[in-house]
Amino acid sequence: MCGITGYIGTDDTGSIVHQGLENLEYRGYDSAGIAIAGESLTIQKTEGEVGELSVPTHADGMVGIGHTRWSTHGEPTAPNAHPHTDCTESVAVVHNGIIENYEALKAELRDRHTFTSDTDTEVIPHLIETHLEDGVSLVTAVQRATRRLEGSYAIAVTAADHDGIVVAREDSPLLIGHGEAATYVGSDATAFIDHTNRVTYLKTGDIARLTDDDVTVYNDGARVQRDTQTLEWDADAAGKSGYNHYMLKEIHEQPRALRQAISGRINDFETGVDLDIDLTAEYLRAVEEIQIVACGTSYHAGLYAKELLETAADVRVTVTIASEYEFSGGRDPQETLVVAITQSGETADTLSALRDAIRSGARTLAVTNTLGSTVTREADETVFIRAGPEIGVAATKTFVSQVATVTLLAAHLGEARNVLSTQATRDLLAGVQELPGAVQQILDQEPTIKEAARTHADSEAFFYMGRQAGYPVALESALKLKEISYDHAEGFAAGELKHGPLALVTPDTPVVAVLTAESAAEKTLNNVKEVKARGAPVIGVTSDPSHTSSVDQMFDIPECGPLEPVVANVALQLFAYYVADEKDRPIDKPRNLAKSVTVE
Ligand code: F6R
């Protein structure tokens, strides 16, 4: 996935577009480029990060578009970086998504047009050029060109001698920011949140013409109205606030993120939870199965949710990696609730699974962080996790906020299905309310965890094991370490140790054991003995001081029942962070990854 930014106004266009790209770099960072349009186009591109792209200073235009890329078609080189232009170099296009029929279009255009990149995107400016030759306006040329495109796209287009930006979206997200005598465009609000929080989300099929004081939106050839809303995020929330990395800042924001996730949702201990969703108690009682679909960290939150939901709501729960999902036989769509968990709300695999569920006729519920994202528009119901902007590519605060939110969902379902007694609901909700404080206690142990990370940073590989809710936490903690440190890390269900991973355990492979309450710690202690017998150093994460003698090092977790493992995860986020920091890795922008993956 990539980032799009654009600006039209009277301030310093080059600096504003460059700043927008810096804000968006977490979306992709292997090449970048800017086009400024005046009487002619000024284009700058770079292979590498936005920092290597100089700020255009002598461009004469008040219109600019920019792009930071995460390569899909063609290597991350300057010729493949966006913006791409037509033959006359007077039309510039930046694009997110994939044009599926680009080879056929290229073959058709090749006789009269010269292509200079390996990208799918380059067909777009050449198609627009073809229509501009008929003397139509830029917006009409874009309308006609996009009719030829198959696939998903968000594009921003500008051209020499045209006084605006034309944008279009099909599936890929795109939104417009409204400033004072200035208009912005972005693939997400971070592109321009320093300047305005008044936004318009475009819908799929929309094409819009932007000037500094006007936005005209068309869909299917007709003018349409789109609402403007005010975002609660502000520029400060997206800054680093003195931390070396966004990831560390976001780890430290977790107590606040958790309070936001819970705030106003627990009515009182007697009357339970208000998630503002339109699923009646009657419907929830009739649900036979909940199918959770998600990817990566969100998939791990889904596995955690299964533990909570099956216990609290006595309902069968399946959790499927979204790219493997298919609404399969033997299920009655009327009795199946499909829950898509996605921080960004834009992950292509998760959206594809959700659409499969919608086609089958099942009710759908999105659990997401992102207002206005595609998932919120396509799912029947949405619950926001309210974690605030997460810029570091490695998900941290959104994982704990997802777990807190699905805990509320579990309490809601448990009540609706008459499974949870009042006392059990109280206990579960009391546990959620204790989470911010419990996480703060972990953050207070940062120096100890940092020291442990330094000690083990040069290890050959890392293993993480746990049971029940400790199992998704083992998976998630291993994912975090491998993403940002580039060390091999593997998480597994502790019971699987002797079925394979034990072969790899040596004195140079630390093993982290999740020994929290409600994760069958007693059984996992047997696995601890097995790895210690092979000389591996063991770090235990536990609230039970009696486990101290069984491990080489302890990270102490406060007691909080079924939510103890998610608190353990916070300690292991810090551990991963400091292993990566010791190795001087680019923690916020790990190689080859992007914050949201909008291609399947
Ligand atoms: C890992 C990470 C990814 C995402 C995954 C799903 O730190 O961030 O594994 O969790 O790409 O993204 P969302 O939640 O946006 O659907």
Coordinates of C-alpha atoms and ligand atoms in Angstrom, one line a residue:
M1 CA 0.0 0.0 0.0
C2 CA 1.1 3.6 -0.7
G3 CA 0.3 7.1 0.4
I4 CA -1.3 9.9 -1.6
T5 CA -1.3 13.6 -0.7
G6 CA -2.3 16.7 -2.6
Y7 CA -2.7 20.4 -2.0
I8 CA -4.2 23.4 -3.8
G9 CA -3.9 26.8 -2.2
T10 CA -1.7 29.9 -2.0
D11 CA 0.8 28.7 0.6
D12 CA 4.1 27.0 -0.2
T13 CA 2.8 24.1 -2.2
G14 CA 6.2 22.2 -2.4
S15 CA 6.6 22.2 1.4
I16 CA 3.0 21.3 2.2
V17 CA 3.1 18.3 -0.2
H18 CA 6.5 17.2 1.1
Q19 CA 5.2 17.4 4.7
G20 CA 2.2 15.4 3.7
L21 CA 4.4 12.7 2.3
E22 CA 6.5 12.6 5.5
N23 CA 3.3 12.2 7.5
L24 CA 2.3 9.3 5.2
E25 CA 5.6 7.5 5.0
Y26 CA 4.4 4.7 7.3
R27 CA 2.1 3.6 4.5
G28 CA 5.0 2.8 2.2
Y29 CA 8.5 4.1 1.9
D30 CA 10.6 2.5 -0.9
S31 CA 10.3 5.5 -3.3
A32 CA 8.5 8.8 -3.5
G33 CA 7.7 11.7 -5.7
I34 CA 6.0 15.1 -6.1
A35 CA 4.4 17.0 -9.0
I36 CA 3.8 20.7 -8.9
A37 CA 1.5 22.1 -11.6
G38 CA 1.6 25.6 -13.0
E39 CA 2.2 26.6 -16.6
S40 CA 4.2 23.4 -16.8
L41 CA 4.8 20.4 -14.5
T42 CA 7.7 20.1 -12.2
I43 CA 8.4 16.5 -11.1
Q44 CA 10.8 15.2 -8.5
K45 CA 11.2 11.6 -7.7
T46 CA 13.5 9.5 -5.6
E47 CA 14.3 5.9 -5.0
G48 CA 14.3 5.6 -1.2
E49 CA 12.6 7.5 1.6
V50 CA 10.8 10.8 1.5
G51 CA 13.7 12.4 3.4
E52 CA 15.8 11.9 0.2
L53 CA 13.3 13.9 -1.9
S54 CA 14.2 17.5 -1.9
V55 CA 11.4 20.0 -1.3
P56 CA 10.5 21.6 -4.7
T57 CA 11.4 25.3 -4.3
H58 CA 11.2 27.0 -7.7
A59 CA 7.9 25.5 -8.8
D60 CA 5.5 28.3 -9.9
G61 CA 2.2 26.4 -9.3
M62 CA -0.2 26.4 -6.4
V63 CA -1.2 22.8 -7.1
G64 CA 0.8 19.8 -5.9
I65 CA 0.3 16.0 -5.6
G66 CA 2.7 13.5 -4.0
H67 CA 3.1 9.8 -3.4
T68 CA 5.1 7.5 -1.2
R69 CA 5.2 4.0 -2.6
W70 CA 5.2 0.4 -1.4
S71 CA 6.1 -1.5 -4.6
T72 CA 3.7 -4.0 -6.1
H73 CA 4.4 -3.7 -9.9
G74 CA 8.0 -2.9 -10.7
E75 CA 11.0 -2.5 -8.4
P76 CA 11.4 0.5 -6.1
T77 CA 13.3 2.7 -8.5
A78 CA 12.9 6.4 -9.4
P79 CA 11.4 5.6 -12.9
N80 CA 8.8 3.4 -11.1
A81 CA 8.1 6.0 -8.4
H82 CA 4.9 8.1 -8.8
P83 CA 3.8 10.6 -10.2
H84 CA 3.6 9.1 -13.6
T85 CA 3.1 11.3 -16.7
D86 CA 1.8 11.1 -20.2
C87 CA 4.0 11.5 -23.3
T88 CA 3.9 15.3 -23.2
E89 CA 4.8 15.4 -19.5
S90 CA 1.8 17.6 -18.9
V91 CA -0.5 15.2 -17.0
A92 CA 0.7 13.8 -13.6
V93 CA -1.0 10.9 -11.8
V94 CA -0.4 9.3 -8.3
H95 CA -2.2 6.0 -7.7
N96 CA -2.9 3.6 -4.9
G97 CA -4.3 0.1 -5.7
I98 CA -3.8 -2.2 -8.6
I99 CA -5.0 -1.8 -12.2
E100 CA -5.8 -5.4 -13.1
N101 CA -6.1 -4.9 -16.9
Y102 CA -3.0 -2.7 -17.3
E103 CA -1.2 -5.1 -19.6
A104 CA -4.1 -5.1 -22.1
L105 CA -4.4 -1.3 -21.9
K106 CA -0.6 -0.9 -22.3
A107 CA -0.7 -3.2 -25.4
E108 CA -3.5 -1.0 -26.8
L109 CA -1.8 2.3 -26.1
R110 CA 1.8 1.3 -27.0
D111 CA 1.5 2.2 -30.7
R112 CA 1.0 5.9 -29.9
H113 CA 2.4 6.2 -26.4
T114 CA 5.9 5.7 -24.9
F115 CA 6.0 4.0 -21.5
T116 CA 9.0 4.6 -19.2
S117 CA 8.2 2.4 -16.1
D118 CA 7.2 -1.1 -15.2
T119 CA 4.1 0.0 -13.3
D120 CA 0.4 -0.6 -13.8
T121 CA -0.2 3.1 -13.0
E122 CA 1.4 4.5 -16.1
V123 CA -1.5 3.6 -18.3
I124 CA -3.6 6.1 -16.5
P125 CA -1.9 9.4 -17.6
H126 CA -1.7 8.0 -21.1
L127 CA -5.4 7.3 -21.2
I128 CA -6.1 10.8 -19.8
E129 CA -3.8 12.2 -22.5
T130 CA -5.9 10.5 -25.2
H131 CA -9.1 12.1 -23.9
L132 CA -7.6 15.5 -23.4
E133 CA -6.6 15.5 -27.1
D134 CA -10.4 15.7 -27.8
G135 CA -10.4 19.1 -26.0
V136 CA -12.4 18.0 -23.0
S137 CA -11.8 19.3 -19.4
L138 CA -9.4 17.4 -17.1
V139 CA -12.3 16.1 -15.0
T140 CA -14.1 14.7 -18.1
A141 CA -10.8 13.2 -19.3
V142 CA -10.4 11.4 -16.0
Q143 CA -14.0 10.2 -16.0
R144 CA -13.5 8.7 -19.4
A145 CA -10.2 7.2 -18.6
T146 CA -11.4 5.6 -15.4
R147 CA -14.2 3.9 -17.2
R148 CA -11.5 1.8 -18.9
L149 CA -9.8 0.7 -15.6
E150 CA -10.4 -2.6 -13.9
G151 CA -9.2 -3.2 -10.3
S152 CA -8.9 -0.9 -7.3
Y153 CA -7.6 2.6 -7.3
A154 CA -7.4 5.9 -5.6
I155 CA -5.9 8.5 -7.9
A156 CA -5.0 12.2 -7.8
V157 CA -4.4 13.9 -11.1
T158 CA -3.1 17.3 -12.0
A159 CA -2.0 18.8 -15.3
A160 CA -0.2 21.9 -16.6
D161 CA -2.5 24.8 -17.3
H162 CA -5.4 23.2 -15.4
D163 CA -6.4 25.0 -12.2
G164 CA -7.2 22.1 -9.9
I165 CA -6.7 18.5 -8.8
V166 CA -9.0 15.7 -10.0
V167 CA -9.4 12.7 -7.8
A168 CA -11.1 9.4 -8.2
R169 CA -11.6 6.3 -6.1
E170 CA -12.7 2.7 -6.7
D171 CA -12.3 0.7 -3.5
S172 CA -9.0 2.3 -2.3
P173 CA -9.6 5.0 0.3
L174 CA -9.4 8.7 -0.5
L175 CA -10.5 11.7 1.4
I176 CA -10.6 15.5 1.0
G177 CA -9.5 18.0 3.6
H178 CA -11.1 21.5 3.7
G179 CA -8.9 24.4 4.9
E180 CA -9.1 28.2 4.7
A181 CA -8.7 29.0 1.0
A182 CA -7.0 25.6 0.6
T183 CA -8.1 22.1 -0.3
Y184 CA -6.2 18.9 0.5
V185 CA -6.4 15.3 -0.5
G186 CA -5.0 12.2 1.2
S187 CA -5.2 8.5 1.2
D188 CA -5.8 9.0 5.0
A189 CA -6.2 12.0 7.2
T190 CA -2.6 12.0 8.4
A191 CA -1.7 13.5 5.0
F192 CA -3.1 16.9 6.0
I193 CA -4.2 16.7 9.7
D194 CA -1.6 19.4 10.5
H195 CA -3.7 21.8 8.5
T196 CA -7.4 20.7 8.9
N197 CA -9.6 18.1 10.5
R198 CA -12.7 18.9 8.4
V199 CA -12.9 16.1 5.9
T200 CA -15.1 14.5 3.2
Y201 CA -14.7 10.8 2.6
L202 CA -15.2 9.9 -1.0
K203 CA -17.3 6.8 -1.9
T204 CA -16.4 4.2 -4.3
G205 CA -17.0 5.4 -7.9
D206 CA -16.7 9.1 -6.9
I207 CA -14.7 11.5 -9.1
A208 CA -14.1 15.0 -7.7
R209 CA -12.7 18.2 -8.9
L210 CA -10.9 20.2 -6.3
T211 CA -10.0 23.9 -6.4
D212 CA -8.8 26.0 -3.4
D213 CA -12.3 26.9 -2.3
D214 CA -14.6 24.4 -4.0
V215 CA -15.1 20.6 -4.3
T216 CA -17.4 19.1 -6.9
V217 CA -18.2 15.4 -6.6
Y218 CA -19.6 13.2 -9.4
N219 CA -20.7 9.6 -9.3
D220 CA -21.8 7.8 -12.4
G221 CA -21.7 11.1 -14.3
A222 CA -24.1 12.9 -12.0
R223 CA -23.2 15.5 -9.3
V224 CA -23.6 14.2 -5.8
Q225 CA -23.3 15.7 -2.3
R226 CA -21.0 14.1 0.2
D227 CA -21.0 15.0 3.9
T228 CA -18.2 16.9 5.6
Q229 CA -17.2 15.7 9.1
T230 CA -14.8 16.9 11.8
L231 CA -12.2 14.4 12.9
E232 CA -11.3 14.1 16.6
W233 CA -7.6 13.4 15.8
D234 CA -5.3 16.3 15.9
A235 CA -1.8 16.9 14.7
D236 CA -0.3 16.4 18.2
A237 CA -1.8 12.9 18.5
A238 CA 0.1 12.0 15.3
G239 CA 3.5 13.4 16.5
K240 CA 6.3 11.6 18.3
S241 CA 6.0 13.7 21.5
G242 CA 9.7 13.3 22.3
Y243 CA 10.0 9.6 21.9
N244 CA 12.6 8.2 19.5
H245 CA 10.1 6.2 17.6
Y246 CA 6.3 6.2 17.1
M247 CA 6.3 2.6 18.2
L248 CA 7.6 3.5 21.7
K249 CA 5.2 6.5 21.9
E250 CA 2.3 4.2 21.0
I251 CA 3.4 1.5 23.5
H252 CA 3.3 4.3 26.2
E253 CA -0.1 5.6 25.0
Q254 CA -1.8 2.3 25.8
P255 CA -3.3 3.2 29.2
R256 CA -4.9 6.2 27.5
A257 CA -6.0 4.2 24.4
L258 CA -7.6 1.6 26.7
R259 CA -9.5 4.3 28.7
Q260 CA -10.8 5.7 25.4
A261 CA -11.9 2.2 24.3
I262 CA -13.9 1.7 27.4
S263 CA -15.1 5.2 28.0
G264 CA -18.9 5.6 28.1
R265 CA -19.5 2.0 27.1
I266 CA -19.9 0.4 30.5
N267 CA -23.2 1.7 31.8
D268 CA -22.8 0.3 35.2
F269 CA -22.1 -3.1 36.5
E270 CA -25.7 -4.0 36.6
T271 CA -26.8 -3.0 33.1
G272 CA -23.8 -4.0 31.2
V273 CA -22.3 -2.7 28.0
D274 CA -23.5 -0.2 25.4
L275 CA -21.6 -0.6 22.1
D276 CA -24.1 1.3 20.0
I277 CA -24.7 -1.5 17.6
D278 CA -28.0 -2.5 16.1
L279 CA -27.9 -6.3 16.9
T280 CA -30.9 -7.1 19.0
A281 CA -30.8 -9.5 22.0
E282 CA -33.2 -11.7 20.0
Y283 CA -30.7 -11.9 17.1
L284 CA -27.7 -12.5 19.4
R285 CA -29.5 -15.3 21.2
A286 CA -30.2 -17.0 17.8
V287 CA -26.5 -16.8 16.6
E288 CA -25.1 -20.3 16.3
E289 CA -21.6 -19.3 15.2
I290 CA -19.3 -16.3 15.2
Q291 CA -16.7 -16.3 12.4
I292 CA -13.8 -13.9 12.9
V293 CA -11.7 -12.9 9.9
A294 CA -8.6 -10.8 10.2
C295 CA -4.9 -10.7 9.3
G296 CA -1.6 -10.4 11.2
T297 CA -1.9 -8.7 14.6
S298 CA -5.7 -8.4 14.2
Y299 CA -5.9 -12.1 13.6
H300 CA -4.1 -12.6 17.0
A301 CA -6.7 -10.3 18.6
G302 CA -9.3 -12.6 16.9
L303 CA -7.8 -15.6 18.5
Y304 CA -7.9 -13.9 21.9
A305 CA -11.5 -12.9 21.2
K306 CA -12.4 -16.6 20.6
E307 CA -11.2 -17.4 24.1
L308 CA -13.3 -14.6 25.6
L309 CA -16.4 -15.1 23.5
E310 CA -16.7 -18.9 23.9
T311 CA -16.4 -18.6 27.6
A312 CA -18.6 -15.5 28.1
A313 CA -21.2 -16.1 25.5
D314 CA -21.2 -19.9 25.1
V315 CA -21.1 -19.6 21.3
R316 CA -19.0 -21.5 18.8
V317 CA -16.3 -19.2 17.4
T318 CA -14.0 -19.8 14.4
V319 CA -11.1 -17.5 13.6
T320 CA -9.8 -17.6 10.1
I321 CA -6.9 -15.8 8.4
A322 CA -8.8 -13.5 6.1
S323 CA -6.9 -14.6 2.9
E324 CA -8.0 -18.2 3.7
Y325 CA -11.6 -17.4 4.4
E326 CA -14.5 -18.8 2.4
F327 CA -18.1 -18.8 3.8
S328 CA -18.3 -22.6 3.7
G329 CA -21.0 -25.3 3.6
G330 CA -22.9 -26.5 6.7
R331 CA -23.5 -22.9 7.9
D332 CA -26.7 -21.1 8.0
P333 CA -26.0 -17.4 7.1
Q334 CA -29.0 -16.4 9.2
E335 CA -27.4 -17.8 12.3
T336 CA -23.8 -16.7 11.6
L337 CA -22.3 -13.4 12.6
V338 CA -19.1 -12.6 10.8
V339 CA -16.7 -10.2 12.6
A340 CA -14.0 -8.5 10.7
I341 CA -11.2 -7.2 12.9
T342 CA -9.0 -4.6 11.2
Q343 CA -7.1 -1.6 12.6
S344 CA -7.0 0.2 9.3
G345 CA -10.3 -0.9 7.9
E346 CA -8.6 -1.1 4.5
T347 CA -6.8 -4.5 4.5
A348 CA -7.7 -6.0 1.1
D349 CA -7.7 -9.6 2.4
T350 CA -10.1 -8.8 5.2
L351 CA -12.4 -6.8 3.0
S352 CA -12.4 -9.6 0.5
A353 CA -13.5 -12.1 3.3
L354 CA -16.1 -9.6 4.5
R355 CA -17.5 -9.3 1.0
D356 CA -17.7 -13.1 0.7
A357 CA -19.7 -13.2 4.0
I358 CA -22.0 -10.4 2.8
R359 CA -22.6 -12.3 -0.4
S360 CA -23.6 -15.4 1.6
G361 CA -26.2 -13.3 3.4
A362 CA -24.6 -13.4 6.9
R363 CA -24.8 -10.3 9.2
T364 CA -21.4 -8.6 9.6
L365 CA -19.7 -6.5 12.3
A366 CA -16.5 -4.6 11.9
V367 CA -14.1 -3.9 14.8
T368 CA -11.8 -1.1 13.5
N369 CA -9.8 2.0 14.5
T370 CA -10.5 4.0 11.4
L371 CA -13.5 6.3 11.0
G372 CA -14.8 6.4 7.5
S373 CA -12.7 3.4 6.4
T374 CA -14.0 1.0 3.8
V375 CA -14.9 -1.7 6.3
T376 CA -17.2 0.7 8.2
R377 CA -19.1 1.4 5.0
E378 CA -19.5 -2.3 4.0
A379 CA -20.2 -4.1 7.3
D380 CA -23.7 -4.0 8.8
E381 CA -22.4 -2.7 12.1
T382 CA -19.2 -1.2 13.4
V383 CA -17.5 -0.9 16.8
F384 CA -14.6 1.5 17.0
I385 CA -11.6 0.6 19.1
R386 CA -10.8 4.3 19.6
A387 CA -7.0 3.8 19.9
G388 CA -6.2 7.1 18.0
P389 CA -3.7 7.3 15.1
E390 CA -1.1 4.5 15.0
I391 CA 1.8 5.5 12.8
G392 CA 4.4 2.8 13.7
V393 CA 4.1 0.0 11.2
A394 CA 4.1 -2.6 14.0
A395 CA 0.7 -2.6 15.7
T396 CA 0.8 -2.1 19.5
K397 CA -1.8 0.0 21.1
T398 CA -4.4 -1.1 18.5
F399 CA -3.9 -4.8 19.6
V400 CA -4.6 -4.1 23.3
S401 CA -7.5 -1.8 22.3
Q402 CA -8.9 -4.6 20.0
V403 CA -8.7 -7.0 22.9
A404 CA -10.4 -4.6 25.3
T405 CA -13.2 -3.9 22.8
V406 CA -13.9 -7.6 22.1
T407 CA -14.0 -8.1 25.8
L408 CA -16.8 -5.6 26.0
L409 CA -18.4 -7.4 23.0
A410 CA -18.1 -10.7 24.9
A411 CA -19.8 -9.3 28.0
H412 CA -22.6 -7.8 25.7
L413 CA -23.2 -11.2 24.0
G414 CA -22.9 -13.1 27.3
E415 CA -25.6 -10.9 28.8
A416 CA -27.9 -11.0 25.7
R417 CA -27.6 -14.8 25.5
N418 CA -28.3 -15.1 29.3
V419 CA -25.0 -16.9 29.7
L420 CA -23.2 -14.6 32.0
S421 CA -24.5 -14.1 35.5
T422 CA -24.6 -10.6 36.8
Q423 CA -21.6 -11.4 38.9
A424 CA -19.6 -12.8 36.0
T425 CA -20.4 -9.8 33.9
R426 CA -19.3 -7.6 36.7
D427 CA -16.0 -9.5 37.0
L428 CA -15.3 -9.3 33.3
L429 CA -16.1 -5.6 33.2
A430 CA -14.1 -4.9 36.3
G431 CA -11.2 -6.6 34.6
V432 CA -11.4 -4.3 31.6
Q433 CA -11.6 -1.3 33.8
E434 CA -8.4 -2.4 35.6
L435 CA -6.5 -2.8 32.3
P436 CA -5.2 0.8 31.9
G437 CA -3.7 0.6 35.4
A438 CA -2.3 -2.8 34.9
V439 CA -0.6 -1.8 31.6
Q440 CA 0.8 1.3 33.4
Q441 CA 2.5 -1.1 35.9
I442 CA 4.2 -2.9 33.0
L443 CA 5.4 0.4 31.5
D444 CA 6.9 1.3 34.9
Q445 CA 9.1 -1.8 34.5
E446 CA 10.6 -0.6 31.3
P447 CA 14.2 -0.4 32.5
T448 CA 14.2 -4.0 33.6
I449 CA 12.7 -5.2 30.3
K450 CA 15.2 -3.0 28.4
E451 CA 18.1 -4.6 30.2
A452 CA 16.8 -8.1 29.4
A453 CA 16.4 -7.2 25.8
R454 CA 20.0 -5.9 25.7
T455 CA 21.2 -9.2 27.2
H456 CA 19.5 -11.3 24.6
A457 CA 19.7 -9.1 21.5
D458 CA 22.4 -11.1 19.8
S459 CA 20.7 -14.5 20.1
E460 CA 20.3 -16.7 17.2
A461 CA 16.5 -16.9 17.3
F462 CA 13.6 -16.4 19.8
F463 CA 10.7 -18.7 20.7
Y464 CA 7.5 -17.7 22.4
M465 CA 5.0 -20.2 23.9
G466 CA 1.7 -20.0 25.7
R467 CA -1.6 -21.8 26.1
Q468 CA -5.3 -20.6 25.8
A469 CA -5.2 -16.7 25.7
G470 CA -1.4 -17.0 26.2
Y471 CA -1.2 -18.6 22.8
P472 CA -2.3 -15.6 20.7
V473 CA 0.0 -13.5 22.9
A474 CA 2.9 -15.8 22.1
L475 CA 2.1 -15.5 18.3
E476 CA 1.7 -11.7 18.5
S477 CA 4.9 -11.2 20.6
A478 CA 6.9 -13.3 18.1
L479 CA 5.4 -11.3 15.2
K480 CA 6.4 -8.1 16.8
L481 CA 10.0 -9.2 17.4
K482 CA 10.5 -10.5 13.9
E483 CA 9.0 -7.5 12.2
I484 CA 11.1 -4.9 13.8
S485 CA 14.4 -6.7 14.8
Y486 CA 14.6 -9.0 11.7
D487 CA 15.5 -11.8 14.0
H488 CA 13.8 -15.2 13.5
A489 CA 11.1 -15.5 16.1
E490 CA 8.4 -18.1 16.3
G491 CA 5.4 -18.3 18.5
F492 CA 3.5 -21.6 19.1
A493 CA 1.0 -23.3 21.4
A494 CA 3.2 -24.5 24.3
G495 CA 1.8 -28.1 23.9
E496 CA 3.3 -28.1 20.3
L497 CA 6.8 -27.7 21.6
K498 CA 7.7 -31.4 21.6
H499 CA 6.0 -31.9 18.3
G500 CA 8.6 -29.9 16.4
P501 CA 10.0 -26.6 17.7
L502 CA 12.1 -28.3 20.4
A503 CA 14.5 -29.5 17.7
L504 CA 15.6 -25.8 17.2
V505 CA 16.0 -25.0 20.9
T506 CA 19.6 -24.4 22.0
P507 CA 21.5 -22.3 24.6
D508 CA 21.4 -19.5 22.0
T509 CA 17.6 -19.4 21.6
P510 CA 15.8 -17.6 24.4
V511 CA 12.4 -19.0 25.1
V512 CA 9.6 -16.7 26.4
A513 CA 6.9 -18.5 28.3
V514 CA 3.5 -16.9 28.9
L515 CA 2.7 -18.2 32.4
T516 CA -0.2 -15.9 33.2
A517 CA -3.4 -16.9 35.0
E518 CA -6.0 -18.6 32.8
S519 CA -3.3 -19.7 30.4
A520 CA -2.8 -23.2 31.9
A521 CA 0.5 -22.1 33.4
E522 CA 1.1 -25.3 35.3
K523 CA 1.2 -27.3 32.1
T524 CA 3.4 -24.7 30.4
L525 CA 5.9 -25.1 33.3
N526 CA 6.5 -28.6 32.0
N527 CA 7.5 -27.2 28.7
V528 CA 9.7 -24.7 30.5
K529 CA 11.6 -27.7 32.0
E530 CA 11.9 -29.2 28.5
V531 CA 13.6 -26.2 27.0
K532 CA 15.8 -25.6 30.1
A533 CA 17.0 -29.2 29.8
R534 CA 18.3 -28.1 26.3
G535 CA 20.1 -25.1 27.9
A536 CA 17.8 -22.4 26.6
P537 CA 17.5 -19.3 28.8
V538 CA 13.8 -18.8 29.8
I539 CA 11.9 -15.6 30.4
G540 CA 8.7 -16.1 32.2
V541 CA 5.8 -13.6 32.1
T542 CA 3.6 -14.2 35.1
S543 CA 1.6 -12.7 38.0
D544 CA 2.5 -15.7 40.2
P545 CA 5.7 -15.2 42.2
S546 CA 6.0 -19.0 42.8
H547 CA 7.1 -19.4 39.2
T548 CA 10.3 -17.4 39.8
S549 CA 12.5 -20.4 40.5
S550 CA 11.4 -22.1 37.3
V551 CA 12.6 -19.5 35.0
D552 CA 15.8 -17.5 34.5
Q553 CA 14.1 -14.1 34.4
M554 CA 10.6 -12.9 35.3
F555 CA 8.5 -10.0 33.9
D556 CA 5.9 -9.4 36.7
I557 CA 2.3 -9.0 35.6
P558 CA -0.4 -7.6 37.9
E559 CA -3.3 -10.0 38.4
C560 CA -6.2 -9.3 36.1
G561 CA -7.9 -12.6 35.3
P562 CA -8.7 -13.4 31.6
L563 CA -7.0 -10.2 30.5
E564 CA -3.6 -11.0 32.1
P565 CA -2.2 -12.3 28.8
V566 CA -2.8 -9.0 27.0
V567 CA -1.0 -7.2 29.8
A568 CA 1.9 -9.7 29.3
N569 CA 1.9 -8.7 25.6
V570 CA 2.8 -5.1 26.6
A571 CA 5.9 -6.3 28.4
L572 CA 6.8 -8.3 25.3
Q573 CA 6.2 -5.3 23.0
L574 CA 8.8 -3.4 25.1
F575 CA 11.1 -6.5 24.9
A576 CA 10.8 -6.5 21.0
Y577 CA 11.3 -2.8 20.8
Y578 CA 14.5 -2.8 22.8
V579 CA 16.0 -5.8 21.0
A580 CA 15.4 -3.9 17.7
D581 CA 16.7 -0.7 19.2
E582 CA 19.9 -2.4 20.3
K583 CA 20.4 -3.4 16.7
D584 CA 19.6 0.1 15.4
R585 CA 16.8 -1.1 13.2
P586 CA 14.4 1.4 11.5
I587 CA 11.7 0.4 14.0
D588 CA 8.8 2.5 12.7
K589 CA 9.4 1.5 9.1
P590 CA 10.6 -2.1 8.9
R591 CA 11.9 -3.2 5.5
N592 CA 9.4 -4.5 3.0
L593 CA 6.3 -3.8 5.2
A594 CA 3.6 -1.2 5.1
K595 CA 1.1 -0.1 7.7
S596 CA -1.9 -1.2 5.8
V597 CA -1.9 -3.8 3.0
T598 CA -4.5 -2.8 0.4
V599 CA -3.6 -5.5 -2.1
E600 CA -4.5 -9.2 -1.9
Ligands
F6R1 C1 1.8 -6.3 12.6 C2 0.8 -5.6 11.7 C3 0.1 -6.3 10.7 C4 -1.4 -5.9 10.6 C5 -2.1 -6.6 9.5 C6 -3.6 -6.3 9.5 O1 2.4 -5.5 13.5 O2 0.6 -4.4 11.9 O3 0.2 -7.7 10.8 O4 -2.0 -6.3 11.9 O5 -1.6 -6.1 8.3 O6 -3.9 -5.0 9.4 P1 -5.3 -4.4 9.8 O7 -5.5 -4.6 11.2 O8 -5.2 -2.9 9.4 O9 -6.3 -5.1 9.0

